Amino acid sequence: MFTLNTQRTYRQPVNLTIYDDRGKEVTGSFTATFRVMPHDKMREQPDGVTLLDAVLVSVSDIEVPGADGQALEGDELLEAVKNDPAASVALVTAYQNSIAKKNRPRS
């Protein structure tokens, strides 16, 4: 019998490309921990709650300096990554691909 844990979380690599101050592409990756959000719970989210607010648990292997130059940690790191346009697109893409890709029929 197959058991489905509907409260699961999982780690997923996230690929990110940004432009530096000179306009050069810089590519890297980091790890995100996502929560699987059931459809009914997603529909119940209040206005203003984004997909990342609902499913992103944590990030690792990424450094974001704060205003004082020190690396952000915990909730501050999570908010900074969600707030960056390039990182947030990469996170949403990684989440959606991880759900869809794992469940496509194999040829």
PDB file of N, CA and C in Angstrom:
ATOM      1  N   MET A   1       0.845  -1.175   0.000  1.00  0.00           N
ATOM      2  CA  MET A   1       0.000   0.000   0.000  1.00  0.00           C
ATOM      3  C   MET A   1       0.892   1.240   0.000  1.00  0.00           C
ATOM      4  N   PHE A   2       0.520   2.219  -0.787  1.00  0.00           N
ATOM      5  CA  PHE A   2       1.229   3.493  -0.866  1.00  0.00           C
ATOM      6  C   PHE A   2       0.633   4.447   0.162  1.00  0.00           C
ATOM      7  N   THR A   3       1.479   5.087   0.953  1.00  0.00           N
ATOM      8  CA  THR A   3       1.030   6.045   1.957  1.00  0.00           C
ATOM      9  C   THR A   3       1.388   7.450   1.498  1.00  0.00           C
ATOM     10  N   LEU A   4       0.410   8.335   1.473  1.00  0.00           N
ATOM     11  CA  LEU A   4       0.604   9.710   1.051  1.00  0.00           C
ATOM     12  C   LEU A   4       0.587  10.625   2.268  1.00  0.00           C
ATOM     13  N   ASN A   5       1.724  11.219   2.578  1.00  0.00           N
ATOM     14  CA  ASN A   5       1.823  12.175   3.670  1.00  0.00           C
ATOM     15  C   ASN A   5       1.470  13.552   3.116  1.00  0.00           C
ATOM     16  N   THR A   6       0.325  14.064   3.437  1.00  0.00           N
ATOM     17  CA  THR A   6      -0.126  15.354   2.903  1.00  0.00           C
ATOM     18  C   THR A   6       0.463  16.541   3.671  1.00  0.00           C
ATOM     19  N   GLN A   7       1.268  16.278   4.684  1.00  0.00           N
ATOM     20  CA  GLN A   7       1.910  17.331   5.472  1.00  0.00           C
ATOM     21  C   GLN A   7       3.419  17.376   5.205  1.00  0.00           C
ATOM     22  N   ARG A   8       3.840  16.859   4.040  1.00  0.00           N
ATOM     23  CA  ARG A   8       5.271  16.703   3.779  1.00  0.00           C
ATOM     24  C   ARG A   8       5.954  18.009   3.394  1.00  0.00           C
ATOM     25  N   THR A   9       7.254  18.030   3.661  1.00  0.00           N
ATOM     26  CA  THR A   9       8.150  19.066   3.174  1.00  0.00           C
ATOM     27  C   THR A   9       9.274  18.355   2.443  1.00  0.00           C
ATOM     28  N   TYR A  10       9.957  19.081   1.569  1.00  0.00           N
ATOM     29  CA  TYR A  10      11.070  18.493   0.838  1.00  0.00           C
ATOM     30  C   TYR A  10      12.043  19.571   0.420  1.00  0.00           C
ATOM     31  N   ARG A  11      13.296  19.165   0.240  1.00  0.00           N
ATOM     32  CA  ARG A  11      14.352  20.080  -0.193  1.00  0.00           C
ATOM     33  C   ARG A  11      14.467  20.006  -1.710  1.00  0.00           C
ATOM     34  N   GLN A  12      14.698  21.174  -2.333  1.00  0.00           N
ATOM     35  CA  GLN A  12      14.761  21.257  -3.791  1.00  0.00           C
ATOM     36  C   GLN A  12      15.843  22.257  -4.194  1.00  0.00           C
ATOM     37  N   PRO A  13      16.716  21.880  -5.142  1.00  0.00           N
ATOM     38  CA  PRO A  13      17.678  22.869  -5.625  1.00  0.00           C
ATOM     39  C   PRO A  13      16.980  23.959  -6.435  1.00  0.00           C
ATOM     40  N   VAL A  14      17.497  25.164  -6.334  1.00  0.00           N
ATOM     41  CA  VAL A  14      16.951  26.316  -7.058  1.00  0.00           C
ATOM     42  C   VAL A  14      18.099  26.946  -7.844  1.00  0.00           C
ATOM     43  N   ASN A  15      17.943  27.039  -9.151  1.00  0.00           N
ATOM     44  CA  ASN A  15      18.939  27.675 -10.005  1.00  0.00           C
ATOM     45  C   ASN A  15      18.556  29.129 -10.202  1.00  0.00           C
ATOM     46  N   LEU A  16      19.560  30.007 -10.117  1.00  0.00           N
ATOM     47  CA  LEU A  16      19.296  31.439 -10.167  1.00  0.00           C
ATOM     48  C   LEU A  16      20.355  32.126 -11.024  1.00  0.00           C
ATOM     49  N   THR A  17      19.908  32.983 -11.935  1.00  0.00           N
ATOM     50  CA  THR A  17      20.812  33.820 -12.722  1.00  0.00           C
ATOM     51  C   THR A  17      20.441  35.276 -12.478  1.00  0.00           C
ATOM     52  N   ILE A  18      21.442  36.059 -12.112  1.00  0.00           N
ATOM     53  CA  ILE A  18      21.245  37.486 -11.885  1.00  0.00           C
ATOM     54  C   ILE A  18      22.297  38.252 -12.686  1.00  0.00           C
ATOM     55  N   TYR A  19      22.144  39.557 -12.761  1.00  0.00           N
ATOM     56  CA  TYR A  19      23.141  40.416 -13.391  1.00  0.00           C
ATOM     57  C   TYR A  19      23.874  41.174 -12.302  1.00  0.00           C
ATOM     58  N   ASP A  20      25.208  41.223 -12.415  1.00  0.00           N
ATOM     59  CA  ASP A  20      25.987  41.987 -11.445  1.00  0.00           C
ATOM     60  C   ASP A  20      25.978  43.468 -11.817  1.00  0.00           C
ATOM     61  N   ASP A  21      26.735  44.264 -11.074  1.00  0.00           N
ATOM     62  CA  ASP A  21      26.760  45.720 -11.286  1.00  0.00           C
ATOM     63  C   ASP A  21      27.299  46.119 -12.660  1.00  0.00           C
ATOM     64  N   ARG A  22      28.039  45.216 -13.305  1.00  0.00           N
ATOM     65  CA  ARG A  22      28.588  45.503 -14.631  1.00  0.00           C
ATOM     66  C   ARG A  22      27.732  44.918 -15.755  1.00  0.00           C
ATOM     67  N   GLY A  23      26.597  44.332 -15.409  1.00  0.00           N
ATOM     68  CA  GLY A  23      25.707  43.759 -16.415  1.00  0.00           C
ATOM     69  C   GLY A  23      26.068  42.347 -16.825  1.00  0.00           C
ATOM     70  N   LYS A  24      27.006  41.732 -16.117  1.00  0.00           N
ATOM     71  CA  LYS A  24      27.419  40.364 -16.427  1.00  0.00           C
ATOM     72  C   LYS A  24      26.504  39.363 -15.712  1.00  0.00           C
ATOM     73  N   GLU A  25      26.135  38.296 -16.432  1.00  0.00           N
ATOM     74  CA  GLU A  25      25.307  37.257 -15.819  1.00  0.00           C
ATOM     75  C   GLU A  25      26.118  36.469 -14.800  1.00  0.00           C
ATOM     76  N   VAL A  26      25.508  36.244 -13.659  1.00  0.00           N
ATOM     77  CA  VAL A  26      26.096  35.431 -12.606  1.00  0.00           C
ATOM     78  C   VAL A  26      25.081  34.340 -12.280  1.00  0.00           C
ATOM     79  N   THR A  27      25.505  33.096 -12.398  1.00  0.00           N
ATOM     80  CA  THR A  27      24.604  31.966 -12.163  1.00  0.00           C
ATOM     81  C   THR A  27      25.068  31.178 -10.948  1.00  0.00           C
ATOM     82  N   GLY A  28      24.111  30.748 -10.168  1.00  0.00           N
ATOM     83  CA  GLY A  28      24.403  29.936  -8.992  1.00  0.00           C
ATOM     84  C   GLY A  28      23.180  29.130  -8.614  1.00  0.00           C
ATOM     85  N   SER A  29      23.295  28.434  -7.514  1.00  0.00           N
ATOM     86  CA  SER A  29      22.151  27.666  -7.031  1.00  0.00           C
ATOM     87  C   SER A  29      22.153  27.668  -5.506  1.00  0.00           C
ATOM     88  N   PHE A  30      21.006  27.423  -4.966  1.00  0.00           N
ATOM     89  CA  PHE A  30      20.837  27.289  -3.524  1.00  0.00           C
ATOM     90  C   PHE A  30      19.750  26.257  -3.279  1.00  0.00           C
ATOM     91  N   THR A  31      19.470  25.969  -2.041  1.00  0.00           N
ATOM     92  CA  THR A  31      18.484  24.946  -1.701  1.00  0.00           C
ATOM     93  C   THR A  31      17.308  25.583  -0.972  1.00  0.00           C
ATOM     94  N   ALA A  32      16.114  25.179  -1.367  1.00  0.00           N
ATOM     95  CA  ALA A  32      14.894  25.633  -0.698  1.00  0.00           C
ATOM     96  C   ALA A  32      14.193  24.427  -0.096  1.00  0.00           C
ATOM     97  N   THR A  33      13.566  24.636   1.034  1.00  0.00           N
ATOM     98  CA  THR A  33      12.689  23.623   1.612  1.00  0.00           C
ATOM     99  C   THR A  33      11.268  24.114   1.418  1.00  0.00           C
ATOM    100  N   PHE A  34      10.489  23.290   0.726  1.00  0.00           N
ATOM    101  CA  PHE A  34       9.103  23.630   0.422  1.00  0.00           C
ATOM    102  C   PHE A  34       8.145  22.748   1.213  1.00  0.00           C
ATOM    103  N   ARG A  35       6.995  23.302   1.507  1.00  0.00           N
ATOM    104  CA  ARG A  35       5.875  22.581   2.113  1.00  0.00           C
ATOM    105  C   ARG A  35       4.889  22.293   0.985  1.00  0.00           C
ATOM    106  N   VAL A  36       4.393  21.077   0.930  1.00  0.00           N
ATOM    107  CA  VAL A  36       3.361  20.763  -0.052  1.00  0.00           C
ATOM    108  C   VAL A  36       2.049  21.338   0.475  1.00  0.00           C
ATOM    109  N   MET A  37       1.442  22.186  -0.334  1.00  0.00           N
ATOM    110  CA  MET A  37       0.211  22.856   0.080  1.00  0.00           C
ATOM    111  C   MET A  37      -0.973  22.226  -0.635  1.00  0.00           C
ATOM    112  N   PRO A  38      -1.865  21.540   0.096  1.00  0.00           N
ATOM    113  CA  PRO A  38      -3.049  20.963  -0.537  1.00  0.00           C
ATOM    114  C   PRO A  38      -3.905  22.058  -1.187  1.00  0.00           C
ATOM    115  N   HIS A  39      -4.599  21.692  -2.243  1.00  0.00           N
ATOM    116  CA  HIS A  39      -5.412  22.658  -2.991  1.00  0.00           C
ATOM    117  C   HIS A  39      -6.426  23.386  -2.114  1.00  0.00           C
ATOM    118  N   ASP A  40      -7.092  22.659  -1.218  1.00  0.00           N
ATOM    119  CA  ASP A  40      -8.100  23.326  -0.393  1.00  0.00           C
ATOM    120  C   ASP A  40      -7.461  24.360   0.540  1.00  0.00           C
ATOM    121  N   LYS A  41      -6.293  24.075   1.055  1.00  0.00           N
ATOM    122  CA  LYS A  41      -5.600  25.036   1.925  1.00  0.00           C
ATOM    123  C   LYS A  41      -5.120  26.242   1.124  1.00  0.00           C
ATOM    124  N   MET A  42      -4.696  26.008  -0.111  1.00  0.00           N
ATOM    125  CA  MET A  42      -4.251  27.120  -0.955  1.00  0.00           C
ATOM    126  C   MET A  42      -5.419  28.069  -1.256  1.00  0.00           C
ATOM    127  N   ARG A  43      -6.582  27.502  -1.519  1.00  0.00           N
ATOM    128  CA  ARG A  43      -7.768  28.334  -1.809  1.00  0.00           C
ATOM    129  C   ARG A  43      -8.203  29.139  -0.585  1.00  0.00           C
ATOM    130  N   GLU A  44      -7.892  28.644   0.607  1.00  0.00           N
ATOM    131  CA  GLU A  44      -8.295  29.315   1.843  1.00  0.00           C
ATOM    132  C   GLU A  44      -7.341  30.431   2.261  1.00  0.00           C
ATOM    133  N   GLN A  45      -6.244  30.613   1.552  1.00  0.00           N
ATOM    134  CA  GLN A  45      -5.269  31.645   1.916  1.00  0.00           C
ATOM    135  C   GLN A  45      -5.902  33.027   1.760  1.00  0.00           C
ATOM    136  N   PRO A  46      -5.652  33.905   2.714  1.00  0.00           N
ATOM    137  CA  PRO A  46      -6.206  35.264   2.622  1.00  0.00           C
ATOM    138  C   PRO A  46      -5.581  36.043   1.467  1.00  0.00           C
ATOM    139  N   ASP A  47      -6.269  37.073   1.023  1.00  0.00           N
ATOM    140  CA  ASP A  47      -5.744  37.944  -0.030  1.00  0.00           C
ATOM    141  C   ASP A  47      -4.382  38.472   0.401  1.00  0.00           C
ATOM    142  N   GLY A  48      -3.484  38.559  -0.547  1.00  0.00           N
ATOM    143  CA  GLY A  48      -2.159  39.094  -0.259  1.00  0.00           C
ATOM    144  C   GLY A  48      -1.130  38.046   0.109  1.00  0.00           C
ATOM    145  N   VAL A  49      -1.574  36.805   0.345  1.00  0.00           N
ATOM    146  CA  VAL A  49      -0.629  35.723   0.651  1.00  0.00           C
ATOM    147  C   VAL A  49      -0.177  35.127  -0.677  1.00  0.00           C
ATOM    148  N   THR A  50       1.112  35.189  -0.922  1.00  0.00           N
ATOM    149  CA  THR A  50       1.652  34.674  -2.176  1.00  0.00           C
ATOM    150  C   THR A  50       1.925  33.184  -2.070  1.00  0.00           C
ATOM    151  N   LEU A  51       2.182  32.568  -3.209  1.00  0.00           N
ATOM    152  CA  LEU A  51       2.541  31.150  -3.220  1.00  0.00           C
ATOM    153  C   LEU A  51       3.751  30.915  -2.329  1.00  0.00           C
ATOM    154  N   LEU A  52       4.767  31.770  -2.439  1.00  0.00           N
ATOM    155  CA  LEU A  52       5.966  31.580  -1.618  1.00  0.00           C
ATOM    156  C   LEU A  52       5.673  31.754  -0.132  1.00  0.00           C
ATOM    157  N   ASP A  53       4.788  32.676   0.210  1.00  0.00           N
ATOM    158  CA  ASP A  53       4.403  32.819   1.616  1.00  0.00           C
ATOM    159  C   ASP A  53       3.814  31.514   2.145  1.00  0.00           C
ATOM    160  N   ALA A  54       3.086  30.817   1.293  1.00  0.00           N
ATOM    161  CA  ALA A  54       2.393  29.596   1.709  1.00  0.00           C
ATOM    162  C   ALA A  54       3.286  28.360   1.714  1.00  0.00           C
ATOM    163  N   VAL A  55       4.248  28.281   0.785  1.00  0.00           N
ATOM    164  CA  VAL A  55       4.978  27.009   0.632  1.00  0.00           C
ATOM    165  C   VAL A  55       6.456  27.047   0.997  1.00  0.00           C
ATOM    166  N   LEU A  56       7.084  28.218   1.049  1.00  0.00           N
ATOM    167  CA  LEU A  56       8.516  28.268   1.317  1.00  0.00           C
ATOM    168  C   LEU A  56       8.780  28.208   2.821  1.00  0.00           C
ATOM    169  N   VAL A  57       9.512  27.182   3.233  1.00  0.00           N
ATOM    170  CA  VAL A  57       9.815  26.969   4.652  1.00  0.00           C
ATOM    171  C   VAL A  57      11.159  27.590   5.018  1.00  0.00           C
ATOM    172  N   SER A  58      12.182  27.336   4.188  1.00  0.00           N
ATOM    173  CA  SER A  58      13.515  27.844   4.474  1.00  0.00           C
ATOM    174  C   SER A  58      14.377  27.806   3.223  1.00  0.00           C
ATOM    175  N   VAL A  59      15.522  28.494   3.290  1.00  0.00           N
ATOM    176  CA  VAL A  59      16.525  28.441   2.230  1.00  0.00           C
ATOM    177  C   VAL A  59      17.884  28.226   2.877  1.00  0.00           C
ATOM    178  N   SER A  60      18.787  27.603   2.127  1.00  0.00           N
ATOM    179  CA  SER A  60      20.150  27.403   2.602  1.00  0.00           C
ATOM    180  C   SER A  60      21.094  27.490   1.414  1.00  0.00           C
ATOM    181  N   ASP A  61      22.369  27.561   1.714  1.00  0.00           N
ATOM    182  CA  ASP A  61      23.404  27.632   0.686  1.00  0.00           C
ATOM    183  C   ASP A  61      23.315  28.926  -0.129  1.00  0.00           C
ATOM    184  N   ILE A  62      22.805  29.976   0.491  1.00  0.00           N
ATOM    185  CA  ILE A  62      22.734  31.296  -0.140  1.00  0.00           C
ATOM    186  C   ILE A  62      23.035  32.338   0.926  1.00  0.00           C
ATOM    187  N   GLU A  63      23.760  33.367   0.524  1.00  0.00           N
ATOM    188  CA  GLU A  63      24.078  34.448   1.447  1.00  0.00           C
ATOM    189  C   GLU A  63      23.517  35.751   0.909  1.00  0.00           C
ATOM    190  N   VAL A  64      22.816  36.469   1.762  1.00  0.00           N
ATOM    191  CA  VAL A  64      22.273  37.785   1.423  1.00  0.00           C
ATOM    192  C   VAL A  64      22.760  38.747   2.497  1.00  0.00           C
ATOM    193  N   PRO A  65      23.584  39.722   2.114  1.00  0.00           N
ATOM    194  CA  PRO A  65      24.054  40.688   3.108  1.00  0.00           C
ATOM    195  C   PRO A  65      22.951  41.682   3.476  1.00  0.00           C
ATOM    196  N   GLY A  66      22.889  42.011   4.742  1.00  0.00           N
ATOM    197  CA  GLY A  66      21.933  43.004   5.215  1.00  0.00           C
ATOM    198  C   GLY A  66      22.490  44.402   5.051  1.00  0.00           C
ATOM    199  N   ALA A  67      21.781  45.401   5.530  1.00  0.00           N
ATOM    200  CA  ALA A  67      22.194  46.795   5.412  1.00  0.00           C
ATOM    201  C   ALA A  67      23.534  47.046   6.102  1.00  0.00           C
ATOM    202  N   ASP A  68      23.834  46.269   7.149  1.00  0.00           N
ATOM    203  CA  ASP A  68      25.094  46.431   7.870  1.00  0.00           C
ATOM    204  C   ASP A  68      26.228  45.587   7.280  1.00  0.00           C
ATOM    205  N   GLY A  69      25.931  44.875   6.183  1.00  0.00           N
ATOM    206  CA  GLY A  69      26.947  44.041   5.539  1.00  0.00           C
ATOM    207  C   GLY A  69      27.028  42.635   6.084  1.00  0.00           C
ATOM    208  N   GLN A  70      26.362  42.379   7.194  1.00  0.00           N
ATOM    209  CA  GLN A  70      26.364  41.037   7.784  1.00  0.00           C
ATOM    210  C   GLN A  70      25.323  40.162   7.092  1.00  0.00           C
ATOM    211  N   ALA A  71      25.621  38.873   6.989  1.00  0.00           N
ATOM    212  CA  ALA A  71      24.704  37.931   6.332  1.00  0.00           C
ATOM    213  C   ALA A  71      23.402  37.826   7.118  1.00  0.00           C
ATOM    214  N   LEU A  72      22.290  37.899   6.380  1.00  0.00           N
ATOM    215  CA  LEU A  72      20.980  37.729   7.002  1.00  0.00           C
ATOM    216  C   LEU A  72      20.772  36.265   7.374  1.00  0.00           C
ATOM    217  N   GLU A  73      19.950  36.036   8.389  1.00  0.00           N
ATOM    218  CA  GLU A  73      19.638  34.683   8.838  1.00  0.00           C
ATOM    219  C   GLU A  73      18.153  34.573   9.142  1.00  0.00           C
ATOM    220  N   GLY A  74      17.677  33.332   9.217  1.00  0.00           N
ATOM    221  CA  GLY A  74      16.315  33.055   9.644  1.00  0.00           C
ATOM    222  C   GLY A  74      15.259  33.738   8.798  1.00  0.00           C
ATOM    223  N   ASP A  75      14.283  34.338   9.480  1.00  0.00           N
ATOM    224  CA  ASP A  75      13.156  34.984   8.791  1.00  0.00           C
ATOM    225  C   ASP A  75      13.600  36.151   7.919  1.00  0.00           C
ATOM    226  N   GLU A  76      14.643  36.868   8.349  1.00  0.00           N
ATOM    227  CA  GLU A  76      15.127  37.996   7.539  1.00  0.00           C
ATOM    228  C   GLU A  76      15.686  37.502   6.207  1.00  0.00           C
ATOM    229  N   LEU A  77      16.420  36.391   6.238  1.00  0.00           N
ATOM    230  CA  LEU A  77      16.948  35.797   5.010  1.00  0.00           C
ATOM    231  C   LEU A  77      15.799  35.341   4.119  1.00  0.00           C
ATOM    232  N   LEU A  78      14.837  34.657   4.706  1.00  0.00           N
ATOM    233  CA  LEU A  78      13.686  34.156   3.952  1.00  0.00           C
ATOM    234  C   LEU A  78      12.931  35.304   3.281  1.00  0.00           C
ATOM    235  N   GLU A  79      12.678  36.371   3.996  1.00  0.00           N
ATOM    236  CA  GLU A  79      11.959  37.515   3.434  1.00  0.00           C
ATOM    237  C   GLU A  79      12.768  38.194   2.336  1.00  0.00           C
ATOM    238  N   ALA A  80      14.074  38.313   2.519  1.00  0.00           N
ATOM    239  CA  ALA A  80      14.914  38.952   1.505  1.00  0.00           C
ATOM    240  C   ALA A  80      14.911  38.160   0.211  1.00  0.00           C
ATOM    241  N   VAL A  81      14.975  36.850   0.309  1.00  0.00           N
ATOM    242  CA  VAL A  81      14.979  36.008  -0.889  1.00  0.00           C
ATOM    243  C   VAL A  81      13.616  36.059  -1.577  1.00  0.00           C
ATOM    244  N   LYS A  82      12.534  36.015  -0.811  1.00  0.00           N
ATOM    245  CA  LYS A  82      11.190  36.104  -1.397  1.00  0.00           C
ATOM    246  C   LYS A  82      10.955  37.464  -2.039  1.00  0.00           C
ATOM    247  N   ASN A  83      11.588  38.514  -1.509  1.00  0.00           N
ATOM    248  CA  ASN A  83      11.372  39.868  -1.989  1.00  0.00           C
ATOM    249  C   ASN A  83      12.192  40.207  -3.238  1.00  0.00           C
ATOM    250  N   ASP A  84      13.259  39.457  -3.503  1.00  0.00           N
ATOM    251  CA  ASP A  84      14.082  39.717  -4.679  1.00  0.00           C
ATOM    252  C   ASP A  84      13.359  39.175  -5.912  1.00  0.00           C
ATOM    253  N   PRO A  85      13.136  40.000  -6.943  1.00  0.00           N
ATOM    254  CA  PRO A  85      12.385  39.545  -8.116  1.00  0.00           C
ATOM    255  C   PRO A  85      12.975  38.306  -8.794  1.00  0.00           C
ATOM    256  N   ALA A  86      14.279  38.280  -9.017  1.00  0.00           N
ATOM    257  CA  ALA A  86      14.887  37.129  -9.698  1.00  0.00           C
ATOM    258  C   ALA A  86      14.809  35.877  -8.834  1.00  0.00           C
ATOM    259  N   ALA A  87      15.113  36.011  -7.545  1.00  0.00           N
ATOM    260  CA  ALA A  87      15.080  34.850  -6.652  1.00  0.00           C
ATOM    261  C   ALA A  87      13.659  34.322  -6.490  1.00  0.00           C
ATOM    262  N   SER A  88      12.676  35.213  -6.401  1.00  0.00           N
ATOM    263  CA  SER A  88      11.299  34.740  -6.210  1.00  0.00           C
ATOM    264  C   SER A  88      10.792  33.995  -7.440  1.00  0.00           C
ATOM    265  N   VAL A  89      11.137  34.469  -8.637  1.00  0.00           N
ATOM    266  CA  VAL A  89      10.744  33.748  -9.855  1.00  0.00           C
ATOM    267  C   VAL A  89      11.411  32.377  -9.881  1.00  0.00           C
ATOM    268  N   ALA A  90      12.693  32.334  -9.516  1.00  0.00           N
ATOM    269  CA  ALA A  90      13.414  31.056  -9.498  1.00  0.00           C
ATOM    270  C   ALA A  90      12.795  30.093  -8.479  1.00  0.00           C
ATOM    271  N   LEU A  91      12.390  30.606  -7.328  1.00  0.00           N
ATOM    272  CA  LEU A  91      11.772  29.764  -6.302  1.00  0.00           C
ATOM    273  C   LEU A  91      10.419  29.217  -6.757  1.00  0.00           C
ATOM    274  N   VAL A  92       9.578  30.071  -7.313  1.00  0.00           N
ATOM    275  CA  VAL A  92       8.265  29.621  -7.799  1.00  0.00           C
ATOM    276  C   VAL A  92       8.447  28.578  -8.894  1.00  0.00           C
ATOM    277  N   THR A  93       9.377  28.826  -9.812  1.00  0.00           N
ATOM    278  CA  THR A  93       9.641  27.880 -10.896  1.00  0.00           C
ATOM    279  C   THR A  93      10.119  26.546 -10.347  1.00  0.00           C
ATOM    280  N   ALA A  94      11.032  26.584  -9.383  1.00  0.00           N
ATOM    281  CA  ALA A  94      11.540  25.346  -8.787  1.00  0.00           C
ATOM    282  C   ALA A  94      10.418  24.567  -8.100  1.00  0.00           C
ATOM    283  N   TYR A  95       9.545  25.276  -7.381  1.00  0.00           N
ATOM    284  CA  TYR A  95       8.432  24.613  -6.701  1.00  0.00           C
ATOM    285  C   TYR A  95       7.481  23.971  -7.711  1.00  0.00           C
ATOM    286  N   GLN A  96       7.050  24.751  -8.682  1.00  0.00           N
ATOM    287  CA  GLN A  96       6.093  24.222  -9.657  1.00  0.00           C
ATOM    288  C   GLN A  96       6.689  23.079 -10.470  1.00  0.00           C
ATOM    289  N   ASN A  97       7.940  23.213 -10.898  1.00  0.00           N
ATOM    290  CA  ASN A  97       8.583  22.132 -11.649  1.00  0.00           C
ATOM    291  C   ASN A  97       8.758  20.890 -10.795  1.00  0.00           C
ATOM    292  N   SER A  98       9.057  21.059  -9.528  1.00  0.00           N
ATOM    293  CA  SER A  98       9.257  19.896  -8.672  1.00  0.00           C
ATOM    294  C   SER A  98       7.962  19.108  -8.494  1.00  0.00           C
ATOM    295  N   ILE A  99       6.855  19.791  -8.404  1.00  0.00           N
ATOM    296  CA  ILE A  99       5.565  19.104  -8.263  1.00  0.00           C
ATOM    297  C   ILE A  99       5.171  18.453  -9.583  1.00  0.00           C
ATOM    298  N   ALA A 100       5.264  19.189 -10.682  1.00  0.00           N
ATOM    299  CA  ALA A 100       4.826  18.678 -11.987  1.00  0.00           C
ATOM    300  C   ALA A 100       5.767  17.614 -12.535  1.00  0.00           C
ATOM    301  N   LYS A 101       7.068  17.867 -12.466  1.00  0.00           N
ATOM    302  CA  LYS A 101       8.044  16.968 -13.074  1.00  0.00           C
ATOM    303  C   LYS A 101       8.007  15.576 -12.449  1.00  0.00           C
ATOM    304  N   LYS A 102       7.852  15.531 -11.150  1.00  0.00           N
ATOM    305  CA  LYS A 102       7.854  14.236 -10.457  1.00  0.00           C
ATOM    306  C   LYS A 102       6.623  13.394 -10.807  1.00  0.00           C
ATOM    307  N   ASN A 103       5.597  14.020 -11.327  1.00  0.00           N
ATOM    308  CA  ASN A 103       4.352  13.298 -11.566  1.00  0.00           C
ATOM    309  C   ASN A 103       3.977  13.185 -13.029  1.00  0.00           C
ATOM    310  N   ARG A 104       4.917  13.441 -13.921  1.00  0.00           N
ATOM    311  CA  ARG A 104       4.660  13.231 -15.349  1.00  0.00           C
ATOM    312  C   ARG A 104       4.868  11.754 -15.669  1.00  0.00           C
ATOM    313  N   PRO A 105       4.067  11.233 -16.584  1.00  0.00           N
ATOM    314  CA  PRO A 105       4.276   9.842 -16.981  1.00  0.00           C
ATOM    315  C   PRO A 105       5.624   9.686 -17.661  1.00  0.00           C
ATOM    316  N   ARG A 106       6.265   8.572 -17.389  1.00  0.00           N
ATOM    317  CA  ARG A 106       7.548   8.300 -18.019  1.00  0.00           C
ATOM    318  C   ARG A 106       7.327   7.565 -19.338  1.00  0.00           C
ATOM    319  N   SER A 107       8.117   7.947 -20.341  1.00  0.00           N
ATOM    320  CA  SER A 107       7.979   7.331 -21.664  1.00  0.00           C
ATOM    321  C   SER A 107       8.734   6.036 -21.728  1.00  0.00           C
TER     322      SER A 107
END
